[in-house]
Amino acid sequence: MQTNQYTFLLKEKSYIKLVLSNVINRFGDAIDAIAFTWLAYSISKSAAWASLIYGLNVLPNIFLQPLFGPLVEKMNKKNVIVITHFIRGFLILLFSFLYIKNLINPYIMGVFTLIISSVESFNLPASSSIIPQILPNEKLVNGLSLSTVLSSMATLAGTGLAGFIIAKVGIQFAMYIDICSFFVAGAIVLSMNITCNKNDSQENKDTYIDMLKSGISYLTNNHILFHYCILAVGINFLLVPVNALQGPIVKEVYGMDSALLSVIGVSESIGSIIGSAFVPKIMKKFSIGQSIFCFGILLGISIFVFSLGNLVHGMIIPSYLLAGSSGFILSFGAAVINGTYNIQFMKCCEPNYLARAGALISAVVVAANPIGSFLTSMTTVYIHTSTLLCCSGIMIILFIILATKKLQFEDKDKQNGTKNS
């Protein structure tokens, strides 16, 4: 990765502050995610409760984010980000206080999970739509790529340190880190010398219902964004077996213990970081359709190879190499496709619709997870885990071939104009 493709971003002070706040926030979130998962099971002593709390964490993003998008569209994005960071910090602080007093039970934890995730659903549309307001269009590709790389690195660091922090210092200290990350990130965004104004006067006169309807209409009538939504939903749905069955994959397919989960997790994080870093170079050499086709096929092949763990069943080094390399390639391909989508979304979506359209797409894509998980759990009763994984890889390949033939992912006129010039 050549650093000179990112050095010109150092002059964008507001962008640097925003990225720094995201890195700090992601680091704290990564530690908190592990801490809450551990705490949910420790308090409830029930895998069912732990699974339920995980589901409660996802629900607001599905149902509330599309409803919050139109509200955020009419508000100052910077203020929304700052206020929601501070609110989440105070909520975790209150939760920590109740935990010290031994007042936390599974029901209270579920309520806190819903409230915190609901506040996050208000934050996400603002966070996703603020970068185009602080970066010129010609710096958008590199800006989004660098932000994704650094955020992924922070997540990797947080995930890697979380277990050590919980084991050596305690779960309460992990919560303190998360609290500090919210307040520090909010303070950094507050110091940004920008004014993220609300939309034009006509938009501000529209009612909430009008804004919501116009957002849905805009997304369905913008063929490029609508086709990206179909692509994201399809890939996310077909990836559910890989994400939901990692425990059975390690045990049944590879015959290994939990150490293999760490190998897969680290490999996927590294692949995601490198893939995100290479997005600007890939977009310069390939068209959008070519990138989606090549790396989508690579994604499917990696899952197919991942399913071949029975060939190295019980063998430590071969299992680590096969599962680790498959995880790396899988996340590399997914990062390129995701980075391509994020950049095209910022370019194709009008500024007045960024929060609404982004919230709608995010909700629809996230909704594929519980649906896919339910179908996966039913299917595993009749089909072995390795067979299901193999089918998932083949279906992704077929889906990518069909999608790149039938769906439009870039403006054909602009593409032809670029090539002719």
GROMACS .gro file of C-alpha atoms in nm:
model
  421
    1MET     CA    1   0.000   0.000   0.000
    2GLN     CA    2   0.153   0.330  -0.105
    3THR     CA    3   0.113   0.597   0.162
    4ASN     CA    4   0.123   0.884  -0.089
    5GLN     CA    5  -0.230   0.802  -0.201
    6TYR     CA    6  -0.351   0.906   0.146
    7THR     CA    7  -0.107   1.180   0.255
    8PHE     CA    8  -0.306   1.458   0.085
    9LEU     CA    9  -0.590   1.382   0.327
   10LEU     CA   10  -0.377   1.514   0.615
   11LYS     CA   11  -0.470   1.867   0.509
   12GLU     CA   12  -0.837   1.796   0.578
   13LYS     CA   13  -0.845   1.875   0.950
   14SER     CA   14  -1.215   1.802   1.002
   15TYR     CA   15  -1.179   1.469   0.823
   16ILE     CA   16  -0.879   1.372   1.039
   17LYS     CA   17  -1.076   1.452   1.355
   18LEU     CA   18  -1.375   1.252   1.234
   19VAL     CA   19  -1.157   0.950   1.151
   20LEU     CA   20  -0.982   0.976   1.489
   21SER     CA   21  -1.318   0.981   1.669
   22ASN     CA   22  -1.433   0.677   1.466
   23VAL     CA   23  -1.113   0.486   1.551
   24ILE     CA   24  -1.152   0.555   1.923
   25ASN     CA   25  -1.522   0.468   1.910
   26ARG     CA   26  -1.461   0.141   1.719
   27PHE     CA   27  -1.189   0.039   1.965
   28GLY     CA   28  -1.425   0.091   2.258
   29ASP     CA   29  -1.714  -0.081   2.078
   30ALA     CA   30  -1.498  -0.386   2.002
   31ILE     CA   31  -1.405  -0.426   2.368
   32ASP     CA   32  -1.765  -0.364   2.473
   33ALA     CA   33  -1.898  -0.623   2.228
   34ILE     CA   34  -1.683  -0.895   2.383
   35ALA     CA   35  -1.757  -0.772   2.736
   36PHE     CA   36  -2.134  -0.767   2.684
   37THR     CA   37  -2.130  -1.112   2.522
   38TRP     CA   38  -1.935  -1.250   2.819
   39LEU     CA   39  -2.150  -1.062   3.070
   40ALA     CA   40  -2.478  -1.175   2.911
   41TYR     CA   41  -2.389  -1.538   2.957
   42SER     CA   42  -2.229  -1.485   3.301
   43ILE     CA   43  -2.541  -1.316   3.439
   44SER     CA   44  -2.806  -1.535   3.274
   45LYS     CA   45  -2.617  -1.869   3.274
   46SER     CA   46  -2.824  -1.936   2.963
   47ALA     CA   47  -2.721  -1.960   2.598
   48ALA     CA   48  -3.080  -1.875   2.504
   49TRP     CA   49  -3.064  -1.544   2.693
   50ALA     CA   50  -2.725  -1.462   2.541
   51SER     CA   51  -2.872  -1.526   2.196
   52LEU     CA   52  -3.180  -1.317   2.277
   53ILE     CA   53  -2.971  -1.019   2.390
   54TYR     CA   54  -2.770  -1.046   2.066
   55GLY     CA   55  -3.100  -1.031   1.876
   56LEU     CA   56  -3.217  -0.729   2.078
   57ASN     CA   57  -2.895  -0.553   1.978
   58VAL     CA   58  -2.981  -0.598   1.608
   59LEU     CA   59  -3.355  -0.518   1.614
   60PRO     CA   60  -3.336  -0.134   1.641
   61ASN     CA   61  -3.111  -0.118   1.334
   62ILE     CA   62  -3.377  -0.305   1.137
   63PHE     CA   63  -3.689  -0.124   1.254
   64LEU     CA   64  -3.582   0.216   1.388
   65GLN     CA   65  -3.298   0.324   1.158
   66PRO     CA   66  -3.527   0.373   0.853
   67LEU     CA   67  -3.762   0.581   1.071
   68PHE     CA   68  -3.480   0.793   1.216
   69GLY     CA   69  -3.324   0.864   0.874
   70PRO     CA   70  -3.577   1.135   0.772
   71LEU     CA   71  -3.543   1.303   1.113
   72VAL     CA   72  -3.163   1.312   1.090
   73GLU     CA   73  -3.189   1.450   0.735
   74LYS     CA   74  -3.342   1.770   0.875
   75MET     CA   75  -3.094   1.805   1.162
   76ASN     CA   76  -2.735   1.917   1.207
   77LYS     CA   77  -2.536   1.595   1.153
   78LYS     CA   78  -2.244   1.704   1.371
   79ASN     CA   79  -2.472   1.775   1.667
   80VAL     CA   80  -2.651   1.441   1.624
   81ILE     CA   81  -2.321   1.252   1.635
   82VAL     CA   82  -2.196   1.441   1.943
   83ILE     CA   83  -2.521   1.407   2.139
   84THR     CA   84  -2.566   1.035   2.062
   85HIS     CA   85  -2.203   0.963   2.160
   86PHE     CA   86  -2.256   1.136   2.495
   87ILE     CA   87  -2.592   0.965   2.556
   88ARG     CA   88  -2.442   0.620   2.496
   89GLY     CA   89  -2.151   0.707   2.725
   90PHE     CA   90  -2.392   0.803   3.007
   91LEU     CA   91  -2.601   0.489   2.949
   92ILE     CA   92  -2.296   0.261   2.981
   93LEU     CA   93  -2.191   0.462   3.290
   94LEU     CA   94  -2.534   0.400   3.447
   95PHE     CA   95  -2.517   0.032   3.353
   96SER     CA   96  -2.171   0.007   3.512
   97PHE     CA   97  -2.304   0.166   3.832
   98LEU     CA   98  -2.593  -0.083   3.849
   99TYR     CA   99  -2.348  -0.366   3.783
  100ILE     CA  100  -2.130  -0.257   4.076
  101LYS     CA  101  -2.440  -0.257   4.299
  102ASN     CA  102  -2.530  -0.611   4.178
  103LEU     CA  103  -2.861  -0.485   4.036
  104ILE     CA  104  -2.816  -0.620   3.684
  105ASN     CA  105  -3.026  -0.916   3.569
  106PRO     CA  106  -3.102  -1.048   3.217
  107TYR     CA  107  -3.417  -0.833   3.189
  108ILE     CA  108  -3.240  -0.508   3.280
  109MET     CA  109  -2.954  -0.600   3.047
  110GLY     CA  110  -3.205  -0.656   2.765
  111VAL     CA  111  -3.362  -0.314   2.827
  112PHE     CA  112  -3.024  -0.141   2.825
  113THR     CA  113  -2.927  -0.326   2.505
  114LEU     CA  114  -3.244  -0.204   2.332
  115ILE     CA  115  -3.199   0.157   2.445
  116ILE     CA  116  -2.829   0.178   2.356
  117SER     CA  117  -2.888   0.019   2.014
  118SER     CA  118  -3.179   0.257   1.953
  119VAL     CA  119  -2.951   0.555   2.019
  120GLU     CA  120  -2.696   0.399   1.783
  121SER     CA  121  -2.969   0.373   1.516
  122PHE     CA  122  -3.006   0.751   1.544
  123ASN     CA  123  -2.630   0.797   1.520
  124LEU     CA  124  -2.564   0.581   1.212
  125PRO     CA  125  -2.755   0.787   0.949
  126ALA     CA  126  -2.570   1.101   1.064
  127SER     CA  127  -2.229   0.930   1.068
  128SER     CA  128  -2.277   0.781   0.721
  129SER     CA  129  -2.382   1.111   0.563
  130ILE     CA  130  -2.131   1.354   0.717
  131ILE     CA  131  -1.813   1.258   0.523
  132PRO     CA  132  -1.934   1.405   0.187
  133GLN     CA  133  -1.994   1.732   0.373
  134ILE     CA  134  -1.632   1.759   0.488
  135LEU     CA  135  -1.444   1.605   0.191
  136PRO     CA  136  -1.445   1.721  -0.172
  137ASN     CA  137  -1.567   1.463  -0.423
  138GLU     CA  138  -1.220   1.398  -0.570
  139LYS     CA  139  -1.091   1.289  -0.225
  140LEU     CA  140  -1.394   1.075  -0.138
  141VAL     CA  141  -1.258   0.739  -0.263
  142ASN     CA  142  -0.934   0.760  -0.066
  143GLY     CA  143  -1.106   0.919   0.233
  144LEU     CA  144  -1.362   0.641   0.270
  145SER     CA  145  -1.096   0.375   0.213
  146LEU     CA  146  -0.859   0.514   0.478
  147SER     CA  147  -1.144   0.555   0.726
  148THR     CA  148  -1.247   0.191   0.677
  149VAL     CA  149  -0.889   0.064   0.711
  150LEU     CA  150  -0.819   0.251   1.034
  151SER     CA  151  -1.158   0.162   1.184
  152SER     CA  152  -1.099  -0.206   1.101
  153MET     CA  153  -0.757  -0.191   1.263
  154ALA     CA  154  -0.910  -0.038   1.576
  155THR     CA  155  -1.173  -0.313   1.583
  156LEU     CA  156  -0.903  -0.578   1.545
  157ALA     CA  157  -0.700  -0.425   1.829
  158GLY     CA  158  -1.004  -0.398   2.054
  159THR     CA  159  -1.114  -0.753   1.985
  160GLY     CA  160  -0.765  -0.885   2.046
  161LEU     CA  161  -0.722  -0.698   2.376
  162ALA     CA  162  -1.074  -0.751   2.510
  163GLY     CA  163  -1.016  -1.104   2.637
  164PHE     CA  164  -0.690  -1.005   2.806
  165ILE     CA  165  -0.849  -0.698   2.969
  166ILE     CA  166  -1.148  -0.893   3.099
  167ALA     CA  167  -0.929  -1.176   3.230
  168LYS     CA  168  -0.659  -0.962   3.391
  169VAL     CA  169  -0.835  -0.641   3.498
  170GLY     CA  170  -1.203  -0.729   3.501
  171ILE     CA  171  -1.517  -0.669   3.298
  172GLN     CA  172  -1.585  -0.343   3.480
  173PHE     CA  173  -1.261  -0.193   3.351
  174ALA     CA  174  -1.362  -0.295   2.997
  175MET     CA  175  -1.685  -0.098   3.043
  176TYR     CA  176  -1.485   0.205   3.163
  177ILE     CA  177  -1.282   0.194   2.842
  178ASP     CA  178  -1.604   0.194   2.639
  179ILE     CA  179  -1.742   0.487   2.842
  180CYS     CA  180  -1.426   0.691   2.786
  181SER     CA  181  -1.425   0.609   2.414
  182PHE     CA  182  -1.776   0.756   2.373
  183PHE     CA  183  -1.696   1.077   2.560
  184VAL     CA  184  -1.358   1.129   2.390
  185ALA     CA  185  -1.503   1.057   2.044
  186GLY     CA  186  -1.791   1.297   2.108
  187ALA     CA  187  -1.553   1.569   2.227
  188ILE     CA  188  -1.337   1.531   1.914
  189VAL     CA  189  -1.639   1.564   1.683
  190LEU     CA  190  -1.756   1.864   1.886
  191SER     CA  191  -1.420   2.033   1.820
  192MET     CA  192  -1.460   1.998   1.441
  193ASN     CA  193  -1.474   2.342   1.283
  194ILE     CA  194  -1.759   2.269   1.043
  195THR     CA  195  -2.125   2.349   1.013
  196CYS     CA  196  -2.326   2.056   0.886
  197ASN     CA  197  -2.635   2.248   0.789
  198LYS     CA  198  -2.976   2.103   0.750
  199ASN     CA  199  -3.110   2.049   0.401
  200ASP     CA  200  -3.255   2.316   0.176
  201SER     CA  201  -3.563   2.516   0.274
  202GLN     CA  202  -3.805   2.307   0.067
  203GLU     CA  203  -3.691   1.987   0.239
  204ASN     CA  204  -3.730   2.151   0.579
  205LYS     CA  205  -4.094   2.238   0.500
  206ASP     CA  206  -4.177   1.874   0.428
  207THR     CA  207  -4.346   1.670   0.699
  208TYR     CA  208  -4.183   1.363   0.848
  209ILE     CA  209  -4.411   1.133   0.649
  210ASP     CA  210  -4.328   1.321   0.327
  211MET     CA  211  -3.956   1.283   0.401
  212LEU     CA  212  -3.996   0.911   0.472
  213LYS     CA  213  -4.200   0.852   0.155
  214SER     CA  214  -3.964   1.055  -0.061
  215GLY     CA  215  -3.667   0.857   0.077
  216ILE     CA  216  -3.830   0.525  -0.014
  217SER     CA  217  -3.931   0.659  -0.354
  218TYR     CA  218  -3.582   0.794  -0.420
  219LEU     CA  219  -3.418   0.461  -0.335
  220THR     CA  220  -3.656   0.254  -0.549
  221ASN     CA  221  -3.626   0.493  -0.846
  222ASN     CA  222  -3.247   0.523  -0.829
  223HIS     CA  223  -3.162   0.203  -1.017
  224ILE     CA  224  -2.796   0.198  -0.919
  225LEU     CA  225  -2.864   0.229  -0.545
  226PHE     CA  226  -3.158  -0.012  -0.563
  227HIS     CA  227  -2.944  -0.271  -0.743
  228TYR     CA  228  -2.668  -0.230  -0.485
  229CYS     CA  229  -2.930  -0.292  -0.217
  230ILE     CA  230  -3.029  -0.619  -0.389
  231LEU     CA  231  -2.661  -0.718  -0.415
  232ALA     CA  232  -2.592  -0.641  -0.046
  233VAL     CA  233  -2.901  -0.827   0.075
  234GLY     CA  234  -2.818  -1.132  -0.138
  235ILE     CA  235  -2.455  -1.154  -0.026
  236ASN     CA  236  -2.538  -1.087   0.338
  237PHE     CA  237  -2.809  -1.354   0.333
  238LEU     CA  238  -2.581  -1.615   0.174
  239LEU     CA  239  -2.299  -1.537   0.420
  240VAL     CA  240  -2.519  -1.617   0.721
  241PRO     CA  241  -2.411  -1.987   0.740
  242VAL     CA  242  -2.045  -1.883   0.760
  243ASN     CA  243  -2.111  -1.629   1.037
  244ALA     CA  244  -2.374  -1.819   1.234
  245LEU     CA  245  -2.213  -2.165   1.231
  246GLN     CA  246  -1.853  -2.090   1.319
  247GLY     CA  247  -1.875  -2.297   1.638
  248PRO     CA  248  -2.012  -2.607   1.459
  249ILE     CA  249  -1.769  -2.550   1.171
  250VAL     CA  250  -1.473  -2.561   1.409
  251LYS     CA  251  -1.603  -2.861   1.605
  252GLU     CA  252  -1.779  -3.074   1.340
  253VAL     CA  253  -1.594  -2.990   1.019
  254TYR     CA  254  -1.238  -2.928   1.144
  255GLY     CA  255  -1.242  -3.124   1.471
  256MET     CA  256  -1.064  -2.837   1.650
  257ASP     CA  257  -1.114  -2.637   1.970
  258SER     CA  258  -1.188  -2.266   2.019
  259ALA     CA  259  -0.831  -2.167   1.928
  260LEU     CA  260  -0.927  -2.209   1.562
  261LEU     CA  261  -1.197  -1.943   1.611
  262SER     CA  262  -0.924  -1.696   1.706
  263VAL     CA  263  -0.719  -1.793   1.399
  264ILE     CA  264  -1.021  -1.739   1.174
  265GLY     CA  265  -1.112  -1.410   1.344
  266VAL     CA  266  -0.763  -1.262   1.316
  267SER     CA  267  -0.728  -1.380   0.953
  268GLU     CA  268  -1.061  -1.222   0.860
  269SER     CA  269  -0.969  -0.894   1.030
  270ILE     CA  270  -0.635  -0.875   0.847
  271GLY     CA  271  -0.803  -0.960   0.517
  272SER     CA  272  -1.062  -0.688   0.574
  273ILE     CA  273  -0.795  -0.428   0.652
  274ILE     CA  274  -0.583  -0.510   0.345
  275GLY     CA  275  -0.887  -0.537   0.118
  276SER     CA  276  -1.016  -0.196   0.229
  277ALA     CA  277  -0.671  -0.043   0.172
  278PHE     CA  278  -0.658  -0.169  -0.187
  279VAL     CA  279  -1.004  -0.039  -0.287
  280PRO     CA  280  -0.875   0.289  -0.446
  281LYS     CA  281  -0.619   0.099  -0.661
  282ILE     CA  282  -0.874  -0.163  -0.764
  283MET     CA  283  -1.127   0.104  -0.864
  284LYS     CA  284  -0.866   0.270  -1.084
  285LYS     CA  285  -0.783  -0.053  -1.272
  286PHE     CA  286  -1.126  -0.219  -1.294
  287SER     CA  287  -1.480  -0.108  -1.361
  288ILE     CA  288  -1.734  -0.144  -1.082
  289GLY     CA  289  -1.897  -0.443  -1.252
  290GLN     CA  290  -1.561  -0.616  -1.302
  291SER     CA  291  -1.465  -0.561  -0.936
  292ILE     CA  292  -1.794  -0.704  -0.809
  293PHE     CA  293  -1.770  -1.002  -1.044
  294CYS     CA  294  -1.406  -1.091  -0.969
  295PHE     CA  295  -1.414  -1.045  -0.593
  296GLY     CA  296  -1.766  -1.187  -0.561
  297ILE     CA  297  -1.649  -1.508  -0.732
  298LEU     CA  298  -1.343  -1.506  -0.504
  299LEU     CA  299  -1.578  -1.475  -0.207
  300GLY     CA  300  -1.775  -1.782  -0.315
  301ILE     CA  301  -1.462  -1.987  -0.387
  302SER     CA  302  -1.318  -1.907  -0.043
  303ILE     CA  303  -1.635  -2.034   0.128
  304PHE     CA  304  -1.629  -2.350  -0.084
  305VAL     CA  305  -1.266  -2.412   0.016
  306PHE     CA  306  -1.355  -2.331   0.378
  307SER     CA  307  -1.609  -2.616   0.369
  308LEU     CA  308  -1.336  -2.873   0.293
  309GLY     CA  309  -1.226  -2.894   0.655
  310ASN     CA  310  -1.310  -3.264   0.668
  311LEU     CA  311  -0.999  -3.323   0.456
  312VAL     CA  312  -0.780  -3.197   0.743
  313HIS     CA  313  -1.008  -3.303   1.030
  314GLY     CA  314  -0.817  -3.314   1.359
  315MET     CA  315  -0.487  -3.190   1.209
  316ILE     CA  316  -0.385  -2.867   1.381
  317ILE     CA  317  -0.145  -2.698   1.136
  318PRO     CA  318  -0.334  -2.793   0.814
  319SER     CA  319  -0.662  -2.683   0.976
  320TYR     CA  320  -0.513  -2.348   1.077
  321LEU     CA  321  -0.373  -2.294   0.727
  322LEU     CA  322  -0.692  -2.394   0.543
  323ALA     CA  323  -0.938  -2.210   0.768
  324GLY     CA  324  -0.710  -1.907   0.814
  325SER     CA  325  -0.636  -1.860   0.443
  326SER     CA  326  -1.005  -1.910   0.356
  327GLY     CA  327  -1.106  -1.650   0.615
  328PHE     CA  328  -0.846  -1.406   0.486
  329ILE     CA  329  -0.958  -1.438   0.121
  330LEU     CA  330  -1.326  -1.426   0.219
  331SER     CA  331  -1.290  -1.103   0.415
  332PHE     CA  332  -1.058  -0.951   0.151
  333GLY     CA  333  -1.323  -1.003  -0.119
  334ALA     CA  334  -1.604  -0.882   0.108
  335ALA     CA  335  -1.405  -0.569   0.200
  336VAL     CA  336  -1.348  -0.479  -0.166
  337ILE     CA  337  -1.716  -0.523  -0.252
  338ASN     CA  338  -1.823  -0.330   0.059
  339GLY     CA  339  -1.573  -0.051  -0.010
  340THR     CA  340  -1.689  -0.026  -0.371
  341TYR     CA  341  -2.049  -0.002  -0.256
  342ASN     CA  342  -1.975   0.270   0.003
  343ILE     CA  343  -1.793   0.483  -0.252
  344GLN     CA  344  -2.060   0.441  -0.520
  345PHE     CA  345  -2.330   0.518  -0.265
  346MET     CA  346  -2.166   0.850  -0.173
  347LYS     CA  347  -2.122   0.936  -0.541
  348CYS     CA  348  -2.465   0.830  -0.666
  349CYS     CA  349  -2.682   0.949  -0.379
  350GLU     CA  350  -2.784   1.314  -0.365
  351PRO     CA  351  -2.672   1.487  -0.042
  352ASN     CA  352  -3.031   1.556   0.065
  353TYR     CA  353  -3.105   1.181   0.064
  354LEU     CA  354  -2.786   1.038   0.216
  355ALA     CA  355  -2.923   0.976   0.566
  356ARG     CA  356  -3.261   0.844   0.452
  357ALA     CA  357  -3.138   0.617   0.173
  358GLY     CA  358  -2.845   0.493   0.382
  359ALA     CA  359  -3.071   0.410   0.676
  360LEU     CA  360  -3.317   0.222   0.453
  361ILE     CA  361  -3.046   0.017   0.281
  362SER     CA  362  -2.876  -0.063   0.612
  363ALA     CA  363  -3.202  -0.180   0.768
  364VAL     CA  364  -3.291  -0.405   0.474
  365VAL     CA  365  -2.942  -0.556   0.462
  366VAL     CA  366  -2.931  -0.619   0.839
  367ALA     CA  367  -3.278  -0.779   0.821
  368ALA     CA  368  -3.125  -1.057   0.609
  369ASN     CA  369  -2.935  -1.178   0.918
  370PRO     CA  370  -3.224  -1.298   1.139
  371ILE     CA  371  -3.409  -1.441   0.839
  372GLY     CA  372  -3.097  -1.623   0.722
  373SER     CA  373  -3.021  -1.741   1.076
  374PHE     CA  374  -3.370  -1.888   1.115
  375LEU     CA  375  -3.347  -2.073   0.782
  376THR     CA  376  -2.994  -2.188   0.859
  377SER     CA  377  -3.098  -2.331   1.197
  378MET     CA  378  -3.380  -2.525   1.026
  379THR     CA  379  -3.155  -2.649   0.746
  380THR     CA  380  -2.882  -2.781   0.977
  381VAL     CA  381  -3.131  -3.038   1.109
  382TYR     CA  382  -3.128  -3.209   0.770
  383ILE     CA  383  -2.794  -3.107   0.613
  384HIS     CA  384  -2.441  -3.144   0.754
  385THR     CA  385  -2.260  -2.819   0.832
  386SER     CA  386  -1.988  -2.875   0.568
  387THR     CA  387  -2.251  -2.945   0.300
  388LEU     CA  388  -2.443  -2.631   0.391
  389LEU     CA  389  -2.122  -2.427   0.377
  390CYS     CA  390  -2.034  -2.575   0.039
  391CYS     CA  391  -2.381  -2.491  -0.096
  392SER     CA  392  -2.346  -2.136   0.038
  393GLY     CA  393  -2.021  -2.084  -0.158
  394ILE     CA  394  -2.170  -2.222  -0.481
  395MET     CA  395  -2.485  -2.010  -0.442
  396ILE     CA  396  -2.277  -1.694  -0.396
  397ILE     CA  397  -2.090  -1.767  -0.718
  398LEU     CA  398  -2.416  -1.821  -0.908
  399PHE     CA  399  -2.572  -1.512  -0.749
  400ILE     CA  400  -2.274  -1.291  -0.842
  401ILE     CA  401  -2.280  -1.416  -1.204
  402LEU     CA  402  -2.653  -1.345  -1.228
  403ALA     CA  403  -2.627  -1.008  -1.051
  404THR     CA  404  -2.346  -0.873  -1.270
  405LYS     CA  405  -2.541  -0.972  -1.581
  406LYS     CA  406  -2.879  -0.834  -1.476
  407LEU     CA  407  -2.810  -0.544  -1.239
  408GLN     CA  408  -2.662  -0.200  -1.304
  409PHE     CA  409  -2.392  -0.081  -1.064
  410GLU     CA  410  -2.254   0.224  -1.244
  411ASP     CA  411  -2.361   0.503  -1.476
  412LYS     CA  412  -2.300   0.362  -1.827
  413ASP     CA  413  -2.283   0.705  -1.989
  414LYS     CA  414  -2.019   0.830  -1.745
  415GLN     CA  415  -1.827   0.506  -1.779
  416ASN     CA  416  -1.820   0.532  -2.158
  417GLY     CA  417  -1.724   0.898  -2.136
  418THR     CA  418  -1.432   0.814  -1.910
  419LYS     CA  419  -1.310   0.540  -2.142
  420ASN     CA  420  -1.341   0.760  -2.454
  421SER     CA  421  -1.143   1.038  -2.293
   0.00000   0.00000   0.00000
